[in-house]
PDB file of C-alpha atoms in Angstrom:
ATOM      1  CA  MET A   1       0.000   0.000   0.000  1.00  0.00           C
ATOM      2  CA  THR A   2       1.865   3.060  -1.260  1.00  0.00           C
ATOM      3  CA  GLY A   3       1.537   6.423   0.438  1.00  0.00           C
ATOM      4  CA  PRO A   4       3.200   8.710   3.017  1.00  0.00           C
ATOM      5  CA  ALA A   5       3.865   5.854   5.460  1.00  0.00           C
ATOM      6  CA  SER A   6       5.577   3.688   2.863  1.00  0.00           C
ATOM      7  CA  SER A   7       8.850   5.620   2.491  1.00  0.00           C
ATOM      8  CA  THR A   8      10.697   8.808   3.425  1.00  0.00           C
ATOM      9  CA  LEU A   9      10.323  10.177  -0.099  1.00  0.00           C
ATOM     10  CA  ALA A  10       6.584   9.473  -0.119  1.00  0.00           C
ATOM     11  CA  ALA A  11       6.175  11.209   3.252  1.00  0.00           C
ATOM     12  CA  LEU A  12       8.055  14.271   2.021  1.00  0.00           C
ATOM     13  CA  SER A  13       6.066  14.393  -1.209  1.00  0.00           C
ATOM     14  CA  ALA A  14       2.720  14.077   0.571  1.00  0.00           C
ATOM     15  CA  THR A  15       3.696  16.788   3.063  1.00  0.00           C
ATOM     16  CA  VAL A  16       4.645  19.248   0.327  1.00  0.00           C
ATOM     17  CA  ARG A  17       1.465  18.523  -1.638  1.00  0.00           C
ATOM     18  CA  LEU A  18      -0.769  18.984   1.393  1.00  0.00           C
ATOM     19  CA  LEU A  19       0.898  22.224   2.472  1.00  0.00           C
ATOM     20  CA  ALA A  20       0.811  23.618  -1.069  1.00  0.00           C
ATOM     21  CA  ALA A  21      -2.810  22.644  -1.691  1.00  0.00           C
ATOM     22  CA  GLY A  22      -4.008  24.119   1.610  1.00  0.00           C
ATOM     23  CA  ALA A  23      -1.711  27.161   1.703  1.00  0.00           C
ATOM     24  CA  GLY A  24      -4.646  29.524   1.397  1.00  0.00           C
ATOM     25  CA  ALA A  25      -6.103  28.177   4.635  1.00  0.00           C
ATOM     26  CA  TRP A  26      -3.018  28.033   6.882  1.00  0.00           C
ATOM     27  CA  LEU A  27      -0.301  30.290   5.438  1.00  0.00           C
ATOM     28  CA  PRO A  28      -1.930  33.727   6.073  1.00  0.00           C
ATOM     29  CA  LEU A  29      -2.618  32.694   9.668  1.00  0.00           C
ATOM     30  CA  LEU A  30       0.977  31.607  10.206  1.00  0.00           C
ATOM     31  CA  LEU A  31       2.479  34.701   8.572  1.00  0.00           C
ATOM     32  CA  ILE A  32       0.338  37.215  10.475  1.00  0.00           C
ATOM     33  CA  LEU A  33       0.892  35.622  13.889  1.00  0.00           C
ATOM     34  CA  GLY A  34       4.559  34.903  13.136  1.00  0.00           C
ATOM     35  CA  TRP A  35       5.230  38.526  12.242  1.00  0.00           C
ATOM     36  CA  LEU A  36       3.244  39.676  15.267  1.00  0.00           C
ATOM     37  CA  SER A  37       5.347  37.479  17.565  1.00  0.00           C
ATOM     38  CA  ALA A  38       8.551  39.048  16.238  1.00  0.00           C
ATOM     39  CA  VAL A  39       7.493  42.677  16.756  1.00  0.00           C
ATOM     40  CA  PRO A  40       8.092  42.954  20.555  1.00  0.00           C
ATOM     41  CA  GLU A  41      11.612  41.525  20.266  1.00  0.00           C
ATOM     42  CA  ALA A  42      12.479  43.755  17.301  1.00  0.00           C
ATOM     43  CA  VAL A  43      11.213  46.866  19.108  1.00  0.00           C
ATOM     44  CA  GLY A  44      13.087  45.887  22.267  1.00  0.00           C
ATOM     45  CA  GLN A  45      16.341  45.415  20.377  1.00  0.00           C
ATOM     46  CA  ARG A  46      15.947  48.796  18.756  1.00  0.00           C
ATOM     47  CA  PHE A  47      15.345  50.779  21.942  1.00  0.00           C
ATOM     48  CA  LEU A  48      17.436  48.752  24.413  1.00  0.00           C
ATOM     49  CA  PRO A  49      20.668  50.760  23.843  1.00  0.00           C
ATOM     50  CA  ASP A  50      18.782  54.019  24.480  1.00  0.00           C
ATOM     51  CA  VAL A  51      17.200  52.673  27.677  1.00  0.00           C
ATOM     52  CA  LEU A  52      20.529  51.409  28.999  1.00  0.00           C
ATOM     53  CA  ARG A  53      21.927  54.940  28.865  1.00  0.00           C
ATOM     54  CA  TYR A  54      19.597  55.874  31.713  1.00  0.00           C
ATOM     55  CA  VAL A  55      20.623  52.933  33.894  1.00  0.00           C
ATOM     56  CA  VAL A  56      23.786  54.751  34.997  1.00  0.00           C
ATOM     57  CA  THR A  57      23.216  57.854  37.127  1.00  0.00           C
ATOM     58  CA  PRO A  58      25.730  60.176  38.830  1.00  0.00           C
ATOM     59  CA  TYR A  59      25.110  58.147  41.976  1.00  0.00           C
ATOM     60  CA  GLY A  60      25.645  54.696  40.418  1.00  0.00           C
ATOM     61  CA  LEU A  61      23.326  52.147  38.902  1.00  0.00           C
ATOM     62  CA  ASP A  62      19.600  52.770  38.910  1.00  0.00           C
ATOM     63  CA  GLU A  63      18.629  49.348  40.239  1.00  0.00           C
ATOM     64  CA  ASN A  64      14.927  49.947  39.792  1.00  0.00           C
ATOM     65  CA  LEU A  65      15.354  50.784  36.123  1.00  0.00           C
ATOM     66  CA  LEU A  66      17.696  47.819  35.664  1.00  0.00           C
ATOM     67  CA  LEU A  67      15.100  45.541  37.232  1.00  0.00           C
ATOM     68  CA  GLY A  68      12.459  47.068  34.966  1.00  0.00           C
ATOM     69  CA  VAL A  69      14.607  46.346  31.892  1.00  0.00           C
ATOM     70  CA  ALA A  70      15.043  42.729  32.986  1.00  0.00           C
ATOM     71  CA  LEU A  71      11.315  42.388  33.657  1.00  0.00           C
ATOM     72  CA  GLY A  72      10.509  43.950  30.307  1.00  0.00           C
ATOM     73  CA  ALA A  73      12.800  41.466  28.552  1.00  0.00           C
ATOM     74  CA  MET A  74      11.027  38.573  30.287  1.00  0.00           C
ATOM     75  CA  ILE A  75       7.644  39.935  29.228  1.00  0.00           C
ATOM     76  CA  VAL A  76       8.809  40.264  25.626  1.00  0.00           C
ATOM     77  CA  VAL A  77      10.012  36.656  25.580  1.00  0.00           C
ATOM     78  CA  LEU A  78       6.779  35.467  27.187  1.00  0.00           C
ATOM     79  CA  LEU A  79       4.630  37.374  24.698  1.00  0.00           C
ATOM     80  CA  GLN A  80       6.630  35.946  21.833  1.00  0.00           C
ATOM     81  CA  LEU A  81       6.204  32.391  23.118  1.00  0.00           C
ATOM     82  CA  ILE A  82       2.467  32.840  23.680  1.00  0.00           C
ATOM     83  CA  VAL A  83       1.814  34.226  20.205  1.00  0.00           C
ATOM     84  CA  ARG A  84       3.909  31.482  18.600  1.00  0.00           C
ATOM     85  CA  LEU A  85       2.056  28.841  20.594  1.00  0.00           C
ATOM     86  CA  ILE A  86      -1.290  30.260  19.472  1.00  0.00           C
ATOM     87  CA  ALA A  87      -0.075  30.273  15.870  1.00  0.00           C
ATOM     88  CA  LEU A  88       1.158  26.681  16.144  1.00  0.00           C
ATOM     89  CA  VAL A  89      -2.117  25.411  17.634  1.00  0.00           C
ATOM     90  CA  LEU A  90      -4.333  27.194  15.110  1.00  0.00           C
ATOM     91  CA  VAL A  91      -2.277  26.124  12.100  1.00  0.00           C
ATOM     92  CA  PHE A  92      -2.105  22.559  13.416  1.00  0.00           C
ATOM     93  CA  ILE A  93      -5.909  22.470  13.635  1.00  0.00           C
ATOM     94  CA  VAL A  94      -6.231  23.683  10.049  1.00  0.00           C
ATOM     95  CA  ILE A  95      -3.697  21.196   8.670  1.00  0.00           C
ATOM     96  CA  ALA A  96      -5.150  18.313  10.722  1.00  0.00           C
ATOM     97  CA  ASP A  97      -8.518  18.971   9.074  1.00  0.00           C
ATOM     98  CA  LEU A  98      -6.900  19.128   5.638  1.00  0.00           C
ATOM     99  CA  ALA A  99      -4.961  15.895   6.220  1.00  0.00           C
ATOM    100  CA  ALA A 100      -8.104  14.100   7.363  1.00  0.00           C
ATOM    101  CA  GLY A 101     -10.154  15.406   4.434  1.00  0.00           C
ATOM    102  CA  ARG A 102     -12.525  17.344   6.716  1.00  0.00           C
ATOM    103  CA  PRO A 103     -13.825  20.881   6.222  1.00  0.00           C
ATOM    104  CA  VAL A 104     -11.629  23.284   8.181  1.00  0.00           C
ATOM    105  CA  ASP A 105     -13.345  24.105  11.482  1.00  0.00           C
ATOM    106  CA  ILE A 106     -11.126  25.999  13.907  1.00  0.00           C
ATOM    107  CA  ARG A 107     -13.867  26.288  16.535  1.00  0.00           C
ATOM    108  CA  ALA A 108     -14.367  22.517  16.667  1.00  0.00           C
ATOM    109  CA  GLY A 109     -10.601  22.032  16.683  1.00  0.00           C
ATOM    110  CA  LEU A 110     -10.206  24.363  19.653  1.00  0.00           C
ATOM    111  CA  ARG A 111     -12.872  22.475  21.596  1.00  0.00           C
ATOM    112  CA  ARG A 112     -10.974  19.269  20.939  1.00  0.00           C
ATOM    113  CA  THR A 113      -7.628  20.871  21.766  1.00  0.00           C
ATOM    114  CA  LEU A 114      -8.836  22.164  25.144  1.00  0.00           C
ATOM    115  CA  ALA A 115     -10.071  18.747  26.276  1.00  0.00           C
ATOM    116  CA  TRP A 116      -8.323  17.653  29.482  1.00  0.00           C
ATOM    117  CA  ARG A 117      -7.469  14.181  28.171  1.00  0.00           C
ATOM    118  CA  LEU A 118      -5.532  15.809  25.365  1.00  0.00           C
ATOM    119  CA  GLN A 119      -3.527  18.127  27.624  1.00  0.00           C
ATOM    120  CA  PHE A 120      -1.614  15.391  29.445  1.00  0.00           C
ATOM    121  CA  SER A 121      -0.752  13.469  26.284  1.00  0.00           C
ATOM    122  CA  TRP A 122       0.224  16.667  24.447  1.00  0.00           C
ATOM    123  CA  LEU A 123       2.477  17.742  27.297  1.00  0.00           C
ATOM    124  CA  LEU A 124       4.447  14.509  27.083  1.00  0.00           C
ATOM    125  CA  SER A 125       4.294  14.533  23.281  1.00  0.00           C
ATOM    126  CA  SER A 126       5.720  18.064  23.220  1.00  0.00           C
ATOM    127  CA  VAL A 127       8.713  16.976  25.293  1.00  0.00           C
ATOM    128  CA  ILE A 128       9.334  14.047  22.949  1.00  0.00           C
ATOM    129  CA  PHE A 129       8.847  16.227  19.861  1.00  0.00           C
ATOM    130  CA  SER A 130      11.245  18.896  21.166  1.00  0.00           C
ATOM    131  CA  ALA A 131      13.867  16.293  22.055  1.00  0.00           C
ATOM    132  CA  ALA A 132      13.614  14.653  18.635  1.00  0.00           C
ATOM    133  CA  THR A 133      13.795  17.873  16.600  1.00  0.00           C
ATOM    134  CA  GLY A 134      16.394  19.442  18.896  1.00  0.00           C
ATOM    135  CA  LEU A 135      18.736  16.456  18.471  1.00  0.00           C
ATOM    136  CA  TRP A 136      17.930  15.746  14.816  1.00  0.00           C
ATOM    137  CA  PHE A 137      21.592  16.172  13.816  1.00  0.00           C
ATOM    138  CA  ILE A 138      22.591  13.083  15.836  1.00  0.00           C
ATOM    139  CA  GLY A 139      19.584  11.020  14.804  1.00  0.00           C
ATOM    140  CA  GLY A 140      17.177  12.332  17.435  1.00  0.00           C
ATOM    141  CA  CYS A 141      14.201  11.858  15.103  1.00  0.00           C
ATOM    142  CA  ILE A 142      14.530   8.107  15.670  1.00  0.00           C
ATOM    143  CA  ILE A 143      12.323   8.789  18.694  1.00  0.00           C
ATOM    144  CA  PHE A 144       9.519   9.240  16.170  1.00  0.00           C
ATOM    145  CA  LEU A 145       9.647   5.536  15.324  1.00  0.00           C
ATOM    146  CA  PRO A 146       7.524   4.550  18.327  1.00  0.00           C
ATOM    147  CA  TYR A 147       6.124   7.900  19.497  1.00  0.00           C
ATOM    148  CA  GLY A 148       5.961  10.240  16.501  1.00  0.00           C
ATOM    149  CA  LEU A 149       2.286   9.549  15.793  1.00  0.00           C
ATOM    150  CA  ALA A 150       1.108  10.155  19.367  1.00  0.00           C
ATOM    151  CA  ILE A 151       0.272  13.833  18.792  1.00  0.00           C
ATOM    152  CA  ALA A 152      -1.909  13.049  15.785  1.00  0.00           C
ATOM    153  CA  ASP A 153      -3.625  10.082  17.461  1.00  0.00           C
ATOM    154  CA  ALA A 154      -4.348  11.984  20.669  1.00  0.00           C
ATOM    155  CA  TYR A 155      -5.913  14.807  18.663  1.00  0.00           C
ATOM    156  CA  GLU A 156      -7.880  12.650  16.231  1.00  0.00           C
ATOM    157  CA  THR A 157      -9.211  10.031  18.656  1.00  0.00           C
ATOM    158  CA  ASP A 158      -9.103  11.781  22.059  1.00  0.00           C
ATOM    159  CA  SER A 159      -7.164   8.741  23.277  1.00  0.00           C
ATOM    160  CA  GLY A 160      -5.235  10.556  26.018  1.00  0.00           C
ATOM    161  CA  LEU A 161      -2.097   8.762  27.184  1.00  0.00           C
ATOM    162  CA  ALA A 162      -3.237   5.648  25.326  1.00  0.00           C
ATOM    163  CA  ALA A 163      -2.054   7.475  22.198  1.00  0.00           C
ATOM    164  CA  PHE A 164       1.521   6.427  22.993  1.00  0.00           C
ATOM    165  CA  GLY A 165       0.707   2.743  22.884  1.00  0.00           C
ATOM    166  CA  ARG A 166      -1.279   3.184  19.690  1.00  0.00           C
ATOM    167  CA  SER A 167       1.515   5.310  18.190  1.00  0.00           C
ATOM    168  CA  SER A 168       4.052   2.569  18.919  1.00  0.00           C
ATOM    169  CA  ARG A 169       1.850  -0.026  17.250  1.00  0.00           C
ATOM    170  CA  LEU A 170       1.135   2.127  14.191  1.00  0.00           C
ATOM    171  CA  GLY A 171       4.736   3.308  13.903  1.00  0.00           C
ATOM    172  CA  THR A 172       6.152  -0.232  13.773  1.00  0.00           C
ATOM    173  CA  MET A 173       3.362  -1.738  11.671  1.00  0.00           C
ATOM    174  CA  ARG A 174       4.212  -3.054   8.212  1.00  0.00           C
ATOM    175  CA  VAL A 175       2.103  -1.091   5.741  1.00  0.00           C
ATOM    176  CA  GLY A 176       2.623  -3.492   2.863  1.00  0.00           C
ATOM    177  CA  GLY A 177       3.141  -6.880   4.439  1.00  0.00           C
ATOM    178  CA  PRO A 178       6.316  -8.598   5.731  1.00  0.00           C
ATOM    179  CA  GLY A 179       9.524  -6.781   4.785  1.00  0.00           C
ATOM    180  CA  SER A 180       7.734  -3.563   3.829  1.00  0.00           C
ATOM    181  CA  ALA A 181       8.226  -0.106   5.297  1.00  0.00           C
ATOM    182  CA  GLN A 182       7.149   0.999   8.750  1.00  0.00           C
ATOM    183  CA  PRO A 183       5.409   4.381   9.225  1.00  0.00           C
ATOM    184  CA  GLY A 184       7.728   5.338  12.091  1.00  0.00           C
ATOM    185  CA  TRP A 185      10.814   5.046   9.899  1.00  0.00           C
ATOM    186  CA  SER A 186       9.173   7.109   7.153  1.00  0.00           C
ATOM    187  CA  LEU A 187       8.293   9.797   9.694  1.00  0.00           C
ATOM    188  CA  ALA A 188      11.769   9.812  11.254  1.00  0.00           C
ATOM    189  CA  GLY A 189      13.522   9.978   7.888  1.00  0.00           C
ATOM    190  CA  ALA A 190      11.329  12.731   6.468  1.00  0.00           C
ATOM    191  CA  SER A 191      11.598  14.782   9.673  1.00  0.00           C
ATOM    192  CA  THR A 192      15.390  14.554   9.618  1.00  0.00           C
ATOM    193  CA  VAL A 193      15.527  15.673   5.985  1.00  0.00           C
ATOM    194  CA  LEU A 194      13.233  18.612   6.695  1.00  0.00           C
ATOM    195  CA  MET A 195      15.215  19.687   9.766  1.00  0.00           C
ATOM    196  CA  LEU A 196      18.378  19.610   7.650  1.00  0.00           C
ATOM    197  CA  GLY A 197      16.641  21.756   5.031  1.00  0.00           C
ATOM    198  CA  PHE A 198      15.582  24.317   7.623  1.00  0.00           C
ATOM    199  CA  PHE A 199      19.101  24.321   9.110  1.00  0.00           C
ATOM    200  CA  VAL A 200      20.588  25.187   5.715  1.00  0.00           C
ATOM    201  CA  ALA A 201      17.884  27.792   5.033  1.00  0.00           C
ATOM    202  CA  THR A 202      18.262  29.552   8.393  1.00  0.00           C
ATOM    203  CA  GLY A 203      22.043  29.503   8.025  1.00  0.00           C
ATOM    204  CA  THR A 204      21.706  31.182   4.639  1.00  0.00           C
ATOM    205  CA  LEU A 205      19.356  33.794   6.098  1.00  0.00           C
ATOM    206  CA  ALA A 206      21.831  34.432   8.922  1.00  0.00           C
ATOM    207  CA  ILE A 207      24.549  35.147   6.345  1.00  0.00           C
ATOM    208  CA  VAL A 208      22.254  37.526   4.496  1.00  0.00           C
ATOM    209  CA  GLY A 209      21.255  39.129   7.799  1.00  0.00           C
ATOM    210  CA  SER A 210      24.894  39.772   8.678  1.00  0.00           C
ATOM    211  CA  ILE A 211      25.128  41.953   5.585  1.00  0.00           C
ATOM    212  CA  VAL A 212      22.351  44.272   6.748  1.00  0.00           C
ATOM    213  CA  SER A 213      23.362  44.156  10.428  1.00  0.00           C
ATOM    214  CA  PRO A 214      25.431  46.952  11.932  1.00  0.00           C
ATOM    215  CA  SER A 215      29.021  45.764  12.276  1.00  0.00           C
ATOM    216  CA  LEU A 216      30.935  45.888  15.530  1.00  0.00           C
ATOM    217  CA  ASP A 217      33.197  48.948  15.642  1.00  0.00           C
ATOM    218  CA  LEU A 218      36.373  47.515  17.182  1.00  0.00           C
ATOM    219  CA  GLY A 219      38.060  50.914  17.199  1.00  0.00           C
ATOM    220  CA  ALA A 220      35.232  52.508  19.182  1.00  0.00           C
ATOM    221  CA  LEU A 221      35.160  49.515  21.523  1.00  0.00           C
ATOM    222  CA  GLY A 222      38.891  49.810  22.217  1.00  0.00           C
ATOM    223  CA  THR A 223      38.582  53.543  22.840  1.00  0.00           C
ATOM    224  CA  ALA A 224      35.686  52.986  25.246  1.00  0.00           C
ATOM    225  CA  LEU A 225      37.603  50.316  27.177  1.00  0.00           C
ATOM    226  CA  MET A 226      40.755  52.410  27.416  1.00  0.00           C
ATOM    227  CA  GLY A 227      38.799  55.459  28.554  1.00  0.00           C
ATOM    228  CA  ALA A 228      36.710  53.630  31.153  1.00  0.00           C
ATOM    229  CA  ASP A 229      37.001  54.936  34.699  1.00  0.00           C
ATOM    230  CA  PRO A 230      38.268  52.042  36.906  1.00  0.00           C
ATOM    231  CA  THR A 231      36.654  53.692  39.934  1.00  0.00           C
ATOM    232  CA  ARG A 232      33.266  53.679  38.218  1.00  0.00           C
ATOM    233  CA  PRO A 233      32.933  50.164  36.746  1.00  0.00           C
ATOM    234  CA  GLU A 234      29.203  50.661  36.339  1.00  0.00           C
ATOM    235  CA  ARG A 235      29.932  53.234  33.632  1.00  0.00           C
ATOM    236  CA  LEU A 236      31.012  50.364  31.406  1.00  0.00           C
ATOM    237  CA  ILE A 237      27.286  49.903  30.796  1.00  0.00           C
ATOM    238  CA  LEU A 238      27.032  53.433  29.499  1.00  0.00           C
ATOM    239  CA  GLU A 239      30.312  53.599  27.591  1.00  0.00           C
ATOM    240  CA  VAL A 240      31.022  50.049  26.388  1.00  0.00           C
ATOM    241  CA  LEU A 241      27.663  48.307  26.110  1.00  0.00           C
ATOM    242  CA  PRO A 242      26.287  50.631  23.378  1.00  0.00           C
ATOM    243  CA  THR A 243      29.338  49.692  21.325  1.00  0.00           C
ATOM    244  CA  LEU A 244      28.795  45.974  21.902  1.00  0.00           C
ATOM    245  CA  ILE A 245      25.050  46.277  21.240  1.00  0.00           C
ATOM    246  CA  PRO A 246      24.679  48.837  18.444  1.00  0.00           C
ATOM    247  CA  THR A 247      21.231  50.148  17.645  1.00  0.00           C
ATOM    248  CA  PRO A 248      19.778  48.095  14.777  1.00  0.00           C
ATOM    249  CA  THR A 249      18.979  49.878  11.564  1.00  0.00           C
ATOM    250  CA  TRP A 250      15.400  49.984  10.350  1.00  0.00           C
ATOM    251  CA  LEU A 251      16.410  47.556   7.600  1.00  0.00           C
ATOM    252  CA  GLN A 252      17.671  45.084  10.191  1.00  0.00           C
ATOM    253  CA  THR A 253      14.522  45.540  12.270  1.00  0.00           C
ATOM    254  CA  VAL A 254      12.297  44.806   9.280  1.00  0.00           C
ATOM    255  CA  TRP A 255      14.487  41.837   8.344  1.00  0.00           C
ATOM    256  CA  SER A 256      14.175  40.314  11.822  1.00  0.00           C
ATOM    257  CA  VAL A 257      10.384  40.764  11.800  1.00  0.00           C
ATOM    258  CA  LEU A 258      10.098  39.134   8.375  1.00  0.00           C
ATOM    259  CA  GLN A 259      11.875  36.049   9.763  1.00  0.00           C
ATOM    260  CA  GLY A 260       9.406  35.777  12.648  1.00  0.00           C
ATOM    261  CA  PRO A 261       7.271  32.988  11.102  1.00  0.00           C
ATOM    262  CA  ILE A 262      10.252  30.681  10.456  1.00  0.00           C
ATOM    263  CA  PRO A 263      10.385  28.948  13.885  1.00  0.00           C
ATOM    264  CA  VAL A 264       6.638  28.242  13.741  1.00  0.00           C
ATOM    265  CA  LEU A 265       6.868  27.128  10.108  1.00  0.00           C
ATOM    266  CA  ARG A 266       9.554  24.591  11.012  1.00  0.00           C
ATOM    267  CA  GLU A 267       7.366  23.068  13.718  1.00  0.00           C
ATOM    268  CA  VAL A 268       4.310  23.080  11.458  1.00  0.00           C
ATOM    269  CA  VAL A 269       6.074  21.292   8.609  1.00  0.00           C
ATOM    270  CA  VAL A 270       7.385  18.505  10.844  1.00  0.00           C
ATOM    271  CA  LEU A 271       3.959  18.132  12.489  1.00  0.00           C
ATOM    272  CA  THR A 272       2.412  17.901   9.031  1.00  0.00           C
ATOM    273  CA  VAL A 273       4.623  14.917   8.239  1.00  0.00           C
ATOM    274  CA  GLY A 274       3.224  13.186  11.314  1.00  0.00           C
ATOM    275  CA  LEU A 275      -0.347  13.981  10.271  1.00  0.00           C
ATOM    276  CA  VAL A 276      -0.059  12.648   6.715  1.00  0.00           C
ATOM    277  CA  VAL A 277       1.828   9.541   7.842  1.00  0.00           C
ATOM    278  CA  TYR A 278      -0.759   8.947  10.573  1.00  0.00           C
ATOM    279  CA  GLN A 279      -3.690   9.143   8.169  1.00  0.00           C
ATOM    280  CA  HIS A 280      -2.011   6.660   5.835  1.00  0.00           C
ATOM    281  CA  ALA A 281      -1.080   4.365   8.726  1.00  0.00           C
ATOM    282  CA  ILE A 282      -4.638   4.139  10.067  1.00  0.00           C
ATOM    283  CA  ALA A 283      -5.923   3.540   6.527  1.00  0.00           C
ATOM    284  CA  ALA A 284      -3.392   0.706   6.165  1.00  0.00           C
ATOM    285  CA  GLU A 285      -4.443  -0.682   9.539  1.00  0.00           C
ATOM    286  CA  ALA A 286      -8.102  -0.598   8.526  1.00  0.00           C
ATOM    287  CA  GLU A 287      -7.246  -2.386   5.279  1.00  0.00           C
ATOM    288  CA  ARG A 288      -5.388  -5.097   7.167  1.00  0.00           C
ATOM    289  CA  ARG A 289      -8.274  -5.562   9.565  1.00  0.00           C
ATOM    290  CA  ALA A 290     -10.671  -5.824   6.657  1.00  0.00           C
ATOM    291  CA  ALA A 291      -8.405  -8.512   5.220  1.00  0.00           C
ATOM    292  CA  GLY A 292      -8.541 -10.405   8.505  1.00  0.00           C
ATOM    293  CA  ASP A 293      -5.136  -9.473   9.924  1.00  0.00           C
ATOM    294  CA  VAL A 294      -6.399  -7.890  13.144  1.00  0.00           C
ATOM    295  CA  ALA A 295      -3.097  -8.100  14.983  1.00  0.00           C
ATOM    296  CA  GLY A 296      -1.153  -5.641  12.870  1.00  0.00           C
ATOM    297  CA  THR A 297       1.865  -5.933  15.203  1.00  0.00           C
ATOM    298  CA  ASP A 298       4.679  -7.354  13.132  1.00  0.00           C
ATOM    299  CA  ALA A 299       7.965  -7.361  14.950  1.00  0.00           C
ATOM    300  CA  PRO A 300       9.840  -4.079  14.385  1.00  0.00           C
ATOM    301  CA  THR A 301      13.211  -4.099  12.776  1.00  0.00           C
ATOM    302  CA  GLY A 302      15.963  -1.518  12.824  1.00  0.00           C
TER     303      GLY A 302
END
């Protein structure tokens, strides 16, 4: 039975086709929320050097202002995480509907997402997903072999923590009989390829970004260090830090905002692989059951 679960190439192809066909439903949502999530950080980077100039007073450091800057930075990071999480959940709902062949219904998806049974399984699934994608360069996506389909199964069937057992069974099932591919391997392989692609793309963007970024003025930095008053070490913040953290140009600010959707896009694409592989795996399981093979638990192989 050919399809996304049958090979890495098939999983990649199905993921690209699904994302391209449904781009009108999920892409505007991702772009708007992704750009919105990047705005607080970009604004903070632009005005941080100006704010730091007021941290040093004739009487020393203004500890209250310094604490306010630190608190403001924490709020910016928190806002960014919240907006990205909202974007990820909403786009996941849209793509899950597209992968399942259902009409897109965000309201119904949110009701399903907020179910308590789903929260516990998603919490554990998120840890596994983060570990797999964070360690992809040393084969971390191998974790997807038994547990990569748990997110999709928990969402589609409201199976709670039972999704992990079902994911293990589906991930190691033979989709085309003895000796055929296993969905978990297809998912792990496609996820690794996609993570490599995003690594190359973000590296390229970083090189381009370095062109528009303000360069470090080593001469000004040396002058500031040599002229620093050793009896007033706190003035290093006023004299040296602006040199180390130059004010971004408007071009750099716009460039950083434009890249805001990339982290969410990376997560969405890898989650989409899991969704298309899952739908094919359950179809293969149903076909096997219809043929009388109700076990569907062939021994996994490496």
